[in-house]
Amino acid sequence: MTNQNPMTLPVYSDQAISRMFCDYVDSTNCKERHTAAAVRDYDVFADYVENETRSSNTVQNALLEKAMDFAVEYEESGFIAGFRWAVMMFLHGAPEPPAEAPERASEPPTRKLQPEPAKPAPASSAPLLRDVEDDRCVDKPVAGCITTKQIAELFSTSNFKVVRRIDERIMPYLDSETRKNFQLVRGFNSQHKKTTFYRLNRTACDLYLEEISKYKKLVNVAGGCGAMQELVAKVFPADARSLPR
């Protein structure tokens, strides 16, 4: 890297760098800019806050807003530190990396994280579903399916969060055939507003319960699992397979 003359570069104050960070945030236009792990952590924390302060929406909102304020403050500090580091490397060249310590025989080699193998679909006679997109009202329940909107009500959460959980925590680990048990629906609801949700057949319901059961320590999740099991038994009475516990 060729060293540059520091006098040819502008000097950035903390305020200037902060403005650059704010401009970057505005440029995302509400798109997700955090990692999937950060989004999952926020969902778990939001569920915990919702469970522990169920009687007060004011307390819930105050806690979540304060947590987000802290997160943004740390993110901005990291942005400023990273920007300064980048300028320093541009001016003076990248520093030599520290010498690696010899690996001790007692320590196992570091393993790279690999994506989980595709989950096999539970044995089922449930028909595979096809995605739907039209300009008619698609908000009404359909026989032989359970919607993410119904699931959201059972778990006292939003349809958006249930859809995101399916997209990020279930779909990436399924093969293409198993994904067809989830029918993505796009259209308009009874209020003529755009809506997106999933319809789940029996196999998809089992996969969702398998995923959400990991968080059964939360009271609202445990109650939601029980309520969903009851709904599945009513919607799919012919299929008497045992549900995930």
PDB file of N, CA and C in Angstrom, residues 106-195:
ATOM      1  N   SER A 106      -2.883 -29.918  23.329  1.00  0.00           N
ATOM      2  CA  SER A 106      -4.083 -30.255  24.086  1.00  0.00           C
ATOM      3  C   SER A 106      -5.326 -29.574  23.549  1.00  0.00           C
ATOM      4  N   GLU A 107      -5.162 -28.545  22.695  1.00  0.00           N
ATOM      5  CA  GLU A 107      -6.307 -27.821  22.176  1.00  0.00           C
ATOM      6  C   GLU A 107      -6.742 -28.420  20.850  1.00  0.00           C
ATOM      7  N   PRO A 108      -8.025 -28.751  20.714  1.00  0.00           N
ATOM      8  CA  PRO A 108      -8.501 -29.297  19.439  1.00  0.00           C
ATOM      9  C   PRO A 108      -8.483 -28.214  18.378  1.00  0.00           C
ATOM     10  N   PRO A 109      -8.281 -28.566  17.120  1.00  0.00           N
ATOM     11  CA  PRO A 109      -8.282 -27.561  16.057  1.00  0.00           C
ATOM     12  C   PRO A 109      -9.642 -26.895  15.952  1.00  0.00           C
ATOM     13  N   THR A 110      -9.617 -25.599  15.583  1.00  0.00           N
ATOM     14  CA  THR A 110     -10.870 -24.860  15.443  1.00  0.00           C
ATOM     15  C   THR A 110     -11.637 -25.369  14.232  1.00  0.00           C
ATOM     16  N   ARG A 111     -12.920 -25.615  14.446  1.00  0.00           N
ATOM     17  CA  ARG A 111     -13.743 -26.108  13.345  1.00  0.00           C
ATOM     18  C   ARG A 111     -14.553 -24.954  12.750  1.00  0.00           C
ATOM     19  N   LYS A 112     -14.642 -24.930  11.447  1.00  0.00           N
ATOM     20  CA  LYS A 112     -15.471 -23.949  10.796  1.00  0.00           C
ATOM     21  C   LYS A 112     -16.924 -24.375  10.898  1.00  0.00           C
ATOM     22  N   LEU A 113     -17.780 -23.384  11.161  1.00  0.00           N
ATOM     23  CA  LEU A 113     -19.197 -23.689  11.263  1.00  0.00           C
ATOM     24  C   LEU A 113     -19.730 -24.079   9.890  1.00  0.00           C
ATOM     25  N   GLN A 114     -20.465 -25.155   9.854  1.00  0.00           N
ATOM     26  CA  GLN A 114     -21.072 -25.629   8.620  1.00  0.00           C
ATOM     27  C   GLN A 114     -22.581 -25.553   8.757  1.00  0.00           C
ATOM     28  N   PRO A 115     -23.295 -25.247   7.670  1.00  0.00           N
ATOM     29  CA  PRO A 115     -24.756 -25.235   7.758  1.00  0.00           C
ATOM     30  C   PRO A 115     -25.287 -26.624   8.101  1.00  0.00           C
ATOM     31  N   GLU A 116     -26.352 -26.640   8.874  1.00  0.00           N
ATOM     32  CA  GLU A 116     -26.941 -27.905   9.244  1.00  0.00           C
ATOM     33  C   GLU A 116     -27.456 -28.622   8.005  1.00  0.00           C
ATOM     34  N   PRO A 117     -27.397 -29.959   8.000  1.00  0.00           N
ATOM     35  CA  PRO A 117     -27.954 -30.684   6.853  1.00  0.00           C
ATOM     36  C   PRO A 117     -29.451 -30.473   6.762  1.00  0.00           C
ATOM     37  N   ALA A 118     -29.990 -30.637   5.579  1.00  0.00           N
ATOM     38  CA  ALA A 118     -31.426 -30.458   5.383  1.00  0.00           C
ATOM     39  C   ALA A 118     -32.205 -31.419   6.267  1.00  0.00           C
ATOM     40  N   LYS A 119     -33.233 -30.886   6.914  1.00  0.00           N
ATOM     41  CA  LYS A 119     -34.050 -31.719   7.790  1.00  0.00           C
ATOM     42  C   LYS A 119     -34.951 -32.619   6.958  1.00  0.00           C
ATOM     43  N   PRO A 120     -35.012 -33.906   7.295  1.00  0.00           N
ATOM     44  CA  PRO A 120     -35.961 -34.758   6.584  1.00  0.00           C
ATOM     45  C   PRO A 120     -37.380 -34.412   7.008  1.00  0.00           C
ATOM     46  N   ALA A 121     -38.290 -34.437   6.065  1.00  0.00           N
ATOM     47  CA  ALA A 121     -39.680 -34.126   6.394  1.00  0.00           C
ATOM     48  C   ALA A 121     -40.286 -35.258   7.213  1.00  0.00           C
ATOM     49  N   PRO A 122     -41.082 -34.933   8.253  1.00  0.00           N
ATOM     50  CA  PRO A 122     -41.776 -35.985   8.994  1.00  0.00           C
ATOM     51  C   PRO A 122     -42.672 -36.782   8.060  1.00  0.00           C
ATOM     52  N   ALA A 123     -42.784 -38.071   8.317  1.00  0.00           N
ATOM     53  CA  ALA A 123     -43.644 -38.911   7.493  1.00  0.00           C
ATOM     54  C   ALA A 123     -45.066 -38.373   7.543  1.00  0.00           C
ATOM     55  N   SER A 124     -45.663 -38.124   6.379  1.00  0.00           N
ATOM     56  CA  SER A 124     -47.002 -37.551   6.366  1.00  0.00           C
ATOM     57  C   SER A 124     -47.639 -37.777   5.010  1.00  0.00           C
ATOM     58  N   SER A 125     -48.953 -37.868   5.018  1.00  0.00           N
ATOM     59  CA  SER A 125     -49.706 -37.972   3.780  1.00  0.00           C
ATOM     60  C   SER A 125     -50.236 -36.612   3.357  1.00  0.00           C
ATOM     61  N   ALA A 126     -49.809 -35.535   4.063  1.00  0.00           N
ATOM     62  CA  ALA A 126     -50.295 -34.199   3.756  1.00  0.00           C
ATOM     63  C   ALA A 126     -49.858 -33.790   2.356  1.00  0.00           C
ATOM     64  N   PRO A 127     -50.770 -33.202   1.570  1.00  0.00           N
ATOM     65  CA  PRO A 127     -50.398 -32.773   0.218  1.00  0.00           C
ATOM     66  C   PRO A 127     -49.439 -31.597   0.258  1.00  0.00           C
ATOM     67  N   LEU A 128     -48.530 -31.540  -0.727  1.00  0.00           N
ATOM     68  CA  LEU A 128     -47.629 -30.405  -0.826  1.00  0.00           C
ATOM     69  C   LEU A 128     -48.399 -29.193  -1.336  1.00  0.00           C
ATOM     70  N   LEU A 129     -47.972 -27.999  -0.921  1.00  0.00           N
ATOM     71  CA  LEU A 129     -48.685 -26.771  -1.263  1.00  0.00           C
ATOM     72  C   LEU A 129     -47.906 -25.963  -2.285  1.00  0.00           C
ATOM     73  N   ARG A 130     -48.610 -25.133  -3.012  1.00  0.00           N
ATOM     74  CA  ARG A 130     -47.985 -24.230  -3.972  1.00  0.00           C
ATOM     75  C   ARG A 130     -48.212 -22.793  -3.536  1.00  0.00           C
ATOM     76  N   ASP A 131     -47.201 -21.937  -3.810  1.00  0.00           N
ATOM     77  CA  ASP A 131     -47.321 -20.538  -3.428  1.00  0.00           C
ATOM     78  C   ASP A 131     -48.477 -19.881  -4.181  1.00  0.00           C
ATOM     79  N   VAL A 132     -49.063 -18.856  -3.547  1.00  0.00           N
ATOM     80  CA  VAL A 132     -50.226 -18.180  -4.110  1.00  0.00           C
ATOM     81  C   VAL A 132     -49.950 -16.687  -4.196  1.00  0.00           C
ATOM     82  N   GLU A 133     -50.301 -16.077  -5.310  1.00  0.00           N
ATOM     83  CA  GLU A 133     -50.195 -14.630  -5.459  1.00  0.00           C
ATOM     84  C   GLU A 133     -51.291 -14.166  -6.402  1.00  0.00           C
ATOM     85  N   ASP A 134     -52.254 -13.416  -5.893  1.00  0.00           N
ATOM     86  CA  ASP A 134     -53.318 -12.874  -6.737  1.00  0.00           C
ATOM     87  C   ASP A 134     -53.881 -11.603  -6.111  1.00  0.00           C
ATOM     88  N   ASP A 135     -54.831 -10.975  -6.791  1.00  0.00           N
ATOM     89  CA  ASP A 135     -55.365  -9.692  -6.341  1.00  0.00           C
ATOM     90  C   ASP A 135     -56.680  -9.831  -5.596  1.00  0.00           C
ATOM     91  N   ARG A 136     -57.037 -11.060  -5.215  1.00  0.00           N
ATOM     92  CA  ARG A 136     -58.255 -11.257  -4.443  1.00  0.00           C
ATOM     93  C   ARG A 136     -57.939 -11.282  -2.952  1.00  0.00           C
ATOM     94  N   CYS A 137     -58.990 -11.263  -2.155  1.00  0.00           N
ATOM     95  CA  CYS A 137     -58.790 -11.337  -0.702  1.00  0.00           C
ATOM     96  C   CYS A 137     -58.275 -12.723  -0.352  1.00  0.00           C
ATOM     97  N   VAL A 138     -57.079 -12.786   0.233  1.00  0.00           N
ATOM     98  CA  VAL A 138     -56.467 -14.081   0.567  1.00  0.00           C
ATOM     99  C   VAL A 138     -56.332 -14.241   2.072  1.00  0.00           C
ATOM    100  N   ASP A 139     -57.070 -13.412   2.827  1.00  0.00           N
ATOM    101  CA  ASP A 139     -56.906 -13.349   4.271  1.00  0.00           C
ATOM    102  C   ASP A 139     -57.704 -14.406   5.028  1.00  0.00           C
ATOM    103  N   LYS A 140     -58.585 -15.095   4.350  1.00  0.00           N
ATOM    104  CA  LYS A 140     -59.473 -16.025   5.041  1.00  0.00           C
ATOM    105  C   LYS A 140     -58.800 -17.386   5.212  1.00  0.00           C
ATOM    106  N   PRO A 141     -59.039 -18.065   6.346  1.00  0.00           N
ATOM    107  CA  PRO A 141     -58.481 -19.417   6.553  1.00  0.00           C
ATOM    108  C   PRO A 141     -58.980 -20.393   5.486  1.00  0.00           C
ATOM    109  N   VAL A 142     -58.146 -21.364   5.172  1.00  0.00           N
ATOM    110  CA  VAL A 142     -58.473 -22.377   4.174  1.00  0.00           C
ATOM    111  C   VAL A 142     -58.491 -23.738   4.859  1.00  0.00           C
ATOM    112  N   ALA A 143     -59.472 -24.568   4.528  1.00  0.00           N
ATOM    113  CA  ALA A 143     -59.581 -25.895   5.135  1.00  0.00           C
ATOM    114  C   ALA A 143     -58.317 -26.703   4.870  1.00  0.00           C
ATOM    115  N   GLY A 144     -57.861 -27.430   5.883  1.00  0.00           N
ATOM    116  CA  GLY A 144     -56.687 -28.273   5.737  1.00  0.00           C
ATOM    117  C   GLY A 144     -55.371 -27.550   5.893  1.00  0.00           C
ATOM    118  N   CYS A 145     -55.406 -26.288   6.336  1.00  0.00           N
ATOM    119  CA  CYS A 145     -54.182 -25.511   6.538  1.00  0.00           C
ATOM    120  C   CYS A 145     -54.309 -24.671   7.807  1.00  0.00           C
ATOM    121  N   ILE A 146     -53.163 -24.311   8.368  1.00  0.00           N
ATOM    122  CA  ILE A 146     -53.097 -23.355   9.471  1.00  0.00           C
ATOM    123  C   ILE A 146     -52.205 -22.220   9.010  1.00  0.00           C
ATOM    124  N   THR A 147     -52.615 -20.981   9.213  1.00  0.00           N
ATOM    125  CA  THR A 147     -51.848 -19.835   8.732  1.00  0.00           C
ATOM    126  C   THR A 147     -50.917 -19.300   9.816  1.00  0.00           C
ATOM    127  N   THR A 148     -49.894 -18.577   9.374  1.00  0.00           N
ATOM    128  CA  THR A 148     -48.991 -17.941  10.342  1.00  0.00           C
ATOM    129  C   THR A 148     -49.722 -16.865  11.143  1.00  0.00           C
ATOM    130  N   LYS A 149     -50.782 -16.314  10.595  1.00  0.00           N
ATOM    131  CA  LYS A 149     -51.573 -15.338  11.347  1.00  0.00           C
ATOM    132  C   LYS A 149     -52.259 -16.009  12.527  1.00  0.00           C
ATOM    133  N   GLN A 150     -52.775 -17.229  12.318  1.00  0.00           N
ATOM    134  CA  GLN A 150     -53.377 -17.975  13.425  1.00  0.00           C
ATOM    135  C   GLN A 150     -52.313 -18.333  14.467  1.00  0.00           C
ATOM    136  N   ILE A 151     -51.137 -18.744  13.991  1.00  0.00           N
ATOM    137  CA  ILE A 151     -50.053 -19.106  14.899  1.00  0.00           C
ATOM    138  C   ILE A 151     -49.631 -17.893  15.727  1.00  0.00           C
ATOM    139  N   ALA A 152     -49.539 -16.727  15.082  1.00  0.00           N
ATOM    140  CA  ALA A 152     -49.142 -15.505  15.790  1.00  0.00           C
ATOM    141  C   ALA A 152     -50.102 -15.211  16.936  1.00  0.00           C
ATOM    142  N   GLU A 153     -51.389 -15.394  16.720  1.00  0.00           N
ATOM    143  CA  GLU A 153     -52.374 -15.161  17.782  1.00  0.00           C
ATOM    144  C   GLU A 153     -52.164 -16.130  18.945  1.00  0.00           C
ATOM    145  N   LEU A 154     -51.847 -17.384  18.629  1.00  0.00           N
ATOM    146  CA  LEU A 154     -51.649 -18.385  19.679  1.00  0.00           C
ATOM    147  C   LEU A 154     -50.445 -18.050  20.555  1.00  0.00           C
ATOM    148  N   PHE A 155     -49.410 -17.441  19.957  1.00  0.00           N
ATOM    149  CA  PHE A 155     -48.184 -17.134  20.693  1.00  0.00           C
ATOM    150  C   PHE A 155     -48.114 -15.666  21.129  1.00  0.00           C
ATOM    151  N   SER A 156     -49.214 -14.936  20.963  1.00  0.00           N
ATOM    152  CA  SER A 156     -49.271 -13.518  21.361  1.00  0.00           C
ATOM    153  C   SER A 156     -48.132 -12.722  20.724  1.00  0.00           C
ATOM    154  N   THR A 157     -47.933 -12.921  19.432  1.00  0.00           N
ATOM    155  CA  THR A 157     -46.886 -12.209  18.709  1.00  0.00           C
ATOM    156  C   THR A 157     -47.455 -11.730  17.384  1.00  0.00           C
ATOM    157  N   SER A 158     -46.589 -11.308  16.474  1.00  0.00           N
ATOM    158  CA  SER A 158     -47.051 -10.783  15.183  1.00  0.00           C
ATOM    159  C   SER A 158     -46.831 -11.784  14.063  1.00  0.00           C
ATOM    160  N   ASN A 159     -47.657 -11.673  13.020  1.00  0.00           N
ATOM    161  CA  ASN A 159     -47.485 -12.513  11.840  1.00  0.00           C
ATOM    162  C   ASN A 159     -46.104 -12.301  11.229  1.00  0.00           C
ATOM    163  N   PHE A 160     -45.618 -11.058  11.239  1.00  0.00           N
ATOM    164  CA  PHE A 160     -44.306 -10.746  10.677  1.00  0.00           C
ATOM    165  C   PHE A 160     -43.209 -11.577  11.341  1.00  0.00           C
ATOM    166  N   LYS A 161     -43.254 -11.682  12.675  1.00  0.00           N
ATOM    167  CA  LYS A 161     -42.217 -12.424  13.399  1.00  0.00           C
ATOM    168  C   LYS A 161     -42.312 -13.923  13.115  1.00  0.00           C
ATOM    169  N   VAL A 162     -43.526 -14.442  12.970  1.00  0.00           N
ATOM    170  CA  VAL A 162     -43.678 -15.875  12.667  1.00  0.00           C
ATOM    171  C   VAL A 162     -43.155 -16.168  11.263  1.00  0.00           C
ATOM    172  N   VAL A 163     -43.483 -15.304  10.298  1.00  0.00           N
ATOM    173  CA  VAL A 163     -42.996 -15.482   8.930  1.00  0.00           C
ATOM    174  C   VAL A 163     -41.476 -15.410   8.892  1.00  0.00           C
ATOM    175  N   ARG A 164     -40.900 -14.442   9.628  1.00  0.00           N
ATOM    176  CA  ARG A 164     -39.441 -14.299   9.634  1.00  0.00           C
ATOM    177  C   ARG A 164     -38.784 -15.508  10.277  1.00  0.00           C
ATOM    178  N   ARG A 165     -39.396 -16.068  11.323  1.00  0.00           N
ATOM    179  CA  ARG A 165     -38.835 -17.257  11.954  1.00  0.00           C
ATOM    180  C   ARG A 165     -38.797 -18.422  10.960  1.00  0.00           C
ATOM    181  N   ILE A 166     -39.855 -18.575  10.171  1.00  0.00           N
ATOM    182  CA  ILE A 166     -39.887 -19.638   9.164  1.00  0.00           C
ATOM    183  C   ILE A 166     -38.819 -19.392   8.099  1.00  0.00           C
ATOM    184  N   ASP A 167     -38.718 -18.142   7.630  1.00  0.00           N
ATOM    185  CA  ASP A 167     -37.758 -17.817   6.564  1.00  0.00           C
ATOM    186  C   ASP A 167     -36.310 -17.996   7.003  1.00  0.00           C
ATOM    187  N   GLU A 168     -36.007 -17.666   8.278  1.00  0.00           N
ATOM    188  CA  GLU A 168     -34.608 -17.648   8.721  1.00  0.00           C
ATOM    189  C   GLU A 168     -34.195 -18.884   9.500  1.00  0.00           C
ATOM    190  N   ARG A 169     -35.119 -19.552  10.186  1.00  0.00           N
ATOM    191  CA  ARG A 169     -34.731 -20.646  11.074  1.00  0.00           C
ATOM    192  C   ARG A 169     -35.201 -22.018  10.599  1.00  0.00           C
ATOM    193  N   ILE A 170     -36.075 -22.043   9.620  1.00  0.00           N
ATOM    194  CA  ILE A 170     -36.591 -23.337   9.164  1.00  0.00           C
ATOM    195  C   ILE A 170     -36.257 -23.573   7.693  1.00  0.00           C
ATOM    196  N   MET A 171     -36.648 -22.650   6.822  1.00  0.00           N
ATOM    197  CA  MET A 171     -36.475 -22.842   5.380  1.00  0.00           C
ATOM    198  C   MET A 171     -35.036 -23.150   4.949  1.00  0.00           C
ATOM    199  N   PRO A 172     -34.009 -22.438   5.505  1.00  0.00           N
ATOM    200  CA  PRO A 172     -32.643 -22.704   5.027  1.00  0.00           C
ATOM    201  C   PRO A 172     -32.169 -24.139   5.256  1.00  0.00           C
ATOM    202  N   TYR A 173     -32.822 -24.886   6.127  1.00  0.00           N
ATOM    203  CA  TYR A 173     -32.365 -26.233   6.472  1.00  0.00           C
ATOM    204  C   TYR A 173     -33.266 -27.323   5.885  1.00  0.00           C
ATOM    205  N   LEU A 174     -34.139 -26.935   4.950  1.00  0.00           N
ATOM    206  CA  LEU A 174     -35.036 -27.898   4.314  1.00  0.00           C
ATOM    207  C   LEU A 174     -34.643 -28.096   2.858  1.00  0.00           C
ATOM    208  N   ASP A 175     -34.894 -29.280   2.346  1.00  0.00           N
ATOM    209  CA  ASP A 175     -34.689 -29.486   0.922  1.00  0.00           C
ATOM    210  C   ASP A 175     -35.871 -28.875   0.157  1.00  0.00           C
ATOM    211  N   SER A 176     -35.723 -28.764  -1.159  1.00  0.00           N
ATOM    212  CA  SER A 176     -36.719 -28.051  -1.963  1.00  0.00           C
ATOM    213  C   SER A 176     -38.096 -28.696  -1.882  1.00  0.00           C
ATOM    214  N   GLU A 177     -38.152 -30.009  -1.762  1.00  0.00           N
ATOM    215  CA  GLU A 177     -39.453 -30.691  -1.714  1.00  0.00           C
ATOM    216  C   GLU A 177     -40.152 -30.435  -0.385  1.00  0.00           C
ATOM    217  N   THR A 178     -39.384 -30.469   0.707  1.00  0.00           N
ATOM    218  CA  THR A 178     -39.980 -30.256   2.026  1.00  0.00           C
ATOM    219  C   THR A 178     -40.477 -28.822   2.179  1.00  0.00           C
ATOM    220  N   ARG A 179     -39.819 -27.867   1.525  1.00  0.00           N
ATOM    221  CA  ARG A 179     -40.257 -26.478   1.620  1.00  0.00           C
ATOM    222  C   ARG A 179     -41.667 -26.281   1.069  1.00  0.00           C
ATOM    223  N   LYS A 180     -42.094 -27.181   0.193  1.00  0.00           N
ATOM    224  CA  LYS A 180     -43.415 -27.039  -0.418  1.00  0.00           C
ATOM    225  C   LYS A 180     -44.546 -27.299   0.565  1.00  0.00           C
ATOM    226  N   ASN A 181     -44.204 -27.745   1.791  1.00  0.00           N
ATOM    227  CA  ASN A 181     -45.238 -27.889   2.817  1.00  0.00           C
ATOM    228  C   ASN A 181     -45.663 -26.528   3.373  1.00  0.00           C
ATOM    229  N   PHE A 182     -44.856 -25.489   3.083  1.00  0.00           N
ATOM    230  CA  PHE A 182     -45.182 -24.123   3.476  1.00  0.00           C
ATOM    231  C   PHE A 182     -45.624 -23.374   2.225  1.00  0.00           C
ATOM    232  N   GLN A 183     -46.846 -22.873   2.214  1.00  0.00           N
ATOM    233  CA  GLN A 183     -47.362 -22.141   1.055  1.00  0.00           C
ATOM    234  C   GLN A 183     -47.288 -20.646   1.329  1.00  0.00           C
ATOM    235  N   LEU A 184     -46.458 -19.940   0.589  1.00  0.00           N
ATOM    236  CA  LEU A 184     -46.346 -18.497   0.736  1.00  0.00           C
ATOM    237  C   LEU A 184     -47.521 -17.834   0.026  1.00  0.00           C
ATOM    238  N   VAL A 185     -48.234 -16.972   0.737  1.00  0.00           N
ATOM    239  CA  VAL A 185     -49.435 -16.330   0.203  1.00  0.00           C
ATOM    240  C   VAL A 185     -49.215 -14.821   0.143  1.00  0.00           C
ATOM    241  N   ARG A 186     -49.399 -14.239  -1.031  1.00  0.00           N
ATOM    242  CA  ARG A 186     -49.321 -12.787  -1.208  1.00  0.00           C
ATOM    243  C   ARG A 186     -50.619 -12.308  -1.839  1.00  0.00           C
ATOM    244  N   GLY A 187     -51.152 -11.222  -1.311  1.00  0.00           N
ATOM    245  CA  GLY A 187     -52.388 -10.688  -1.862  1.00  0.00           C
ATOM    246  C   GLY A 187     -52.878  -9.532  -1.032  1.00  0.00           C
ATOM    247  N   PHE A 188     -54.187  -9.441  -0.888  1.00  0.00           N
ATOM    248  CA  PHE A 188     -54.797  -8.354  -0.132  1.00  0.00           C
ATOM    249  C   PHE A 188     -55.726  -8.937   0.927  1.00  0.00           C
ATOM    250  N   ASN A 189     -55.768  -8.273   2.097  1.00  0.00           N
ATOM    251  CA  ASN A 189     -56.651  -8.738   3.155  1.00  0.00           C
ATOM    252  C   ASN A 189     -58.019  -8.075   3.027  1.00  0.00           C
ATOM    253  N   SER A 190     -58.870  -8.324   4.011  1.00  0.00           N
ATOM    254  CA  SER A 190     -60.227  -7.798   3.947  1.00  0.00           C
ATOM    255  C   SER A 190     -60.277  -6.282   4.026  1.00  0.00           C
ATOM    256  N   GLN A 191     -59.176  -5.637   4.520  1.00  0.00           N
ATOM    257  CA  GLN A 191     -59.095  -4.171   4.557  1.00  0.00           C
ATOM    258  C   GLN A 191     -58.406  -3.615   3.306  1.00  0.00           C
ATOM    259  N   HIS A 192     -58.211  -4.486   2.297  1.00  0.00           N
ATOM    260  CA  HIS A 192     -57.608  -4.099   1.019  1.00  0.00           C
ATOM    261  C   HIS A 192     -56.162  -3.640   1.188  1.00  0.00           C
ATOM    262  N   LYS A 193     -55.472  -4.170   2.186  1.00  0.00           N
ATOM    263  CA  LYS A 193     -54.065  -3.887   2.391  1.00  0.00           C
ATOM    264  C   LYS A 193     -53.243  -5.098   1.967  1.00  0.00           C
ATOM    265  N   LYS A 194     -52.039  -4.845   1.458  1.00  0.00           N
ATOM    266  CA  LYS A 194     -51.181  -5.948   1.047  1.00  0.00           C
ATOM    267  C   LYS A 194     -50.834  -6.821   2.247  1.00  0.00           C
ATOM    268  N   THR A 195     -50.821  -8.111   2.033  1.00  0.00           N
ATOM    269  CA  THR A 195     -50.514  -9.037   3.121  1.00  0.00           C
ATOM    270  C   THR A 195     -49.671 -10.184   2.600  1.00  0.00           C
TER     271      THR A 195
END
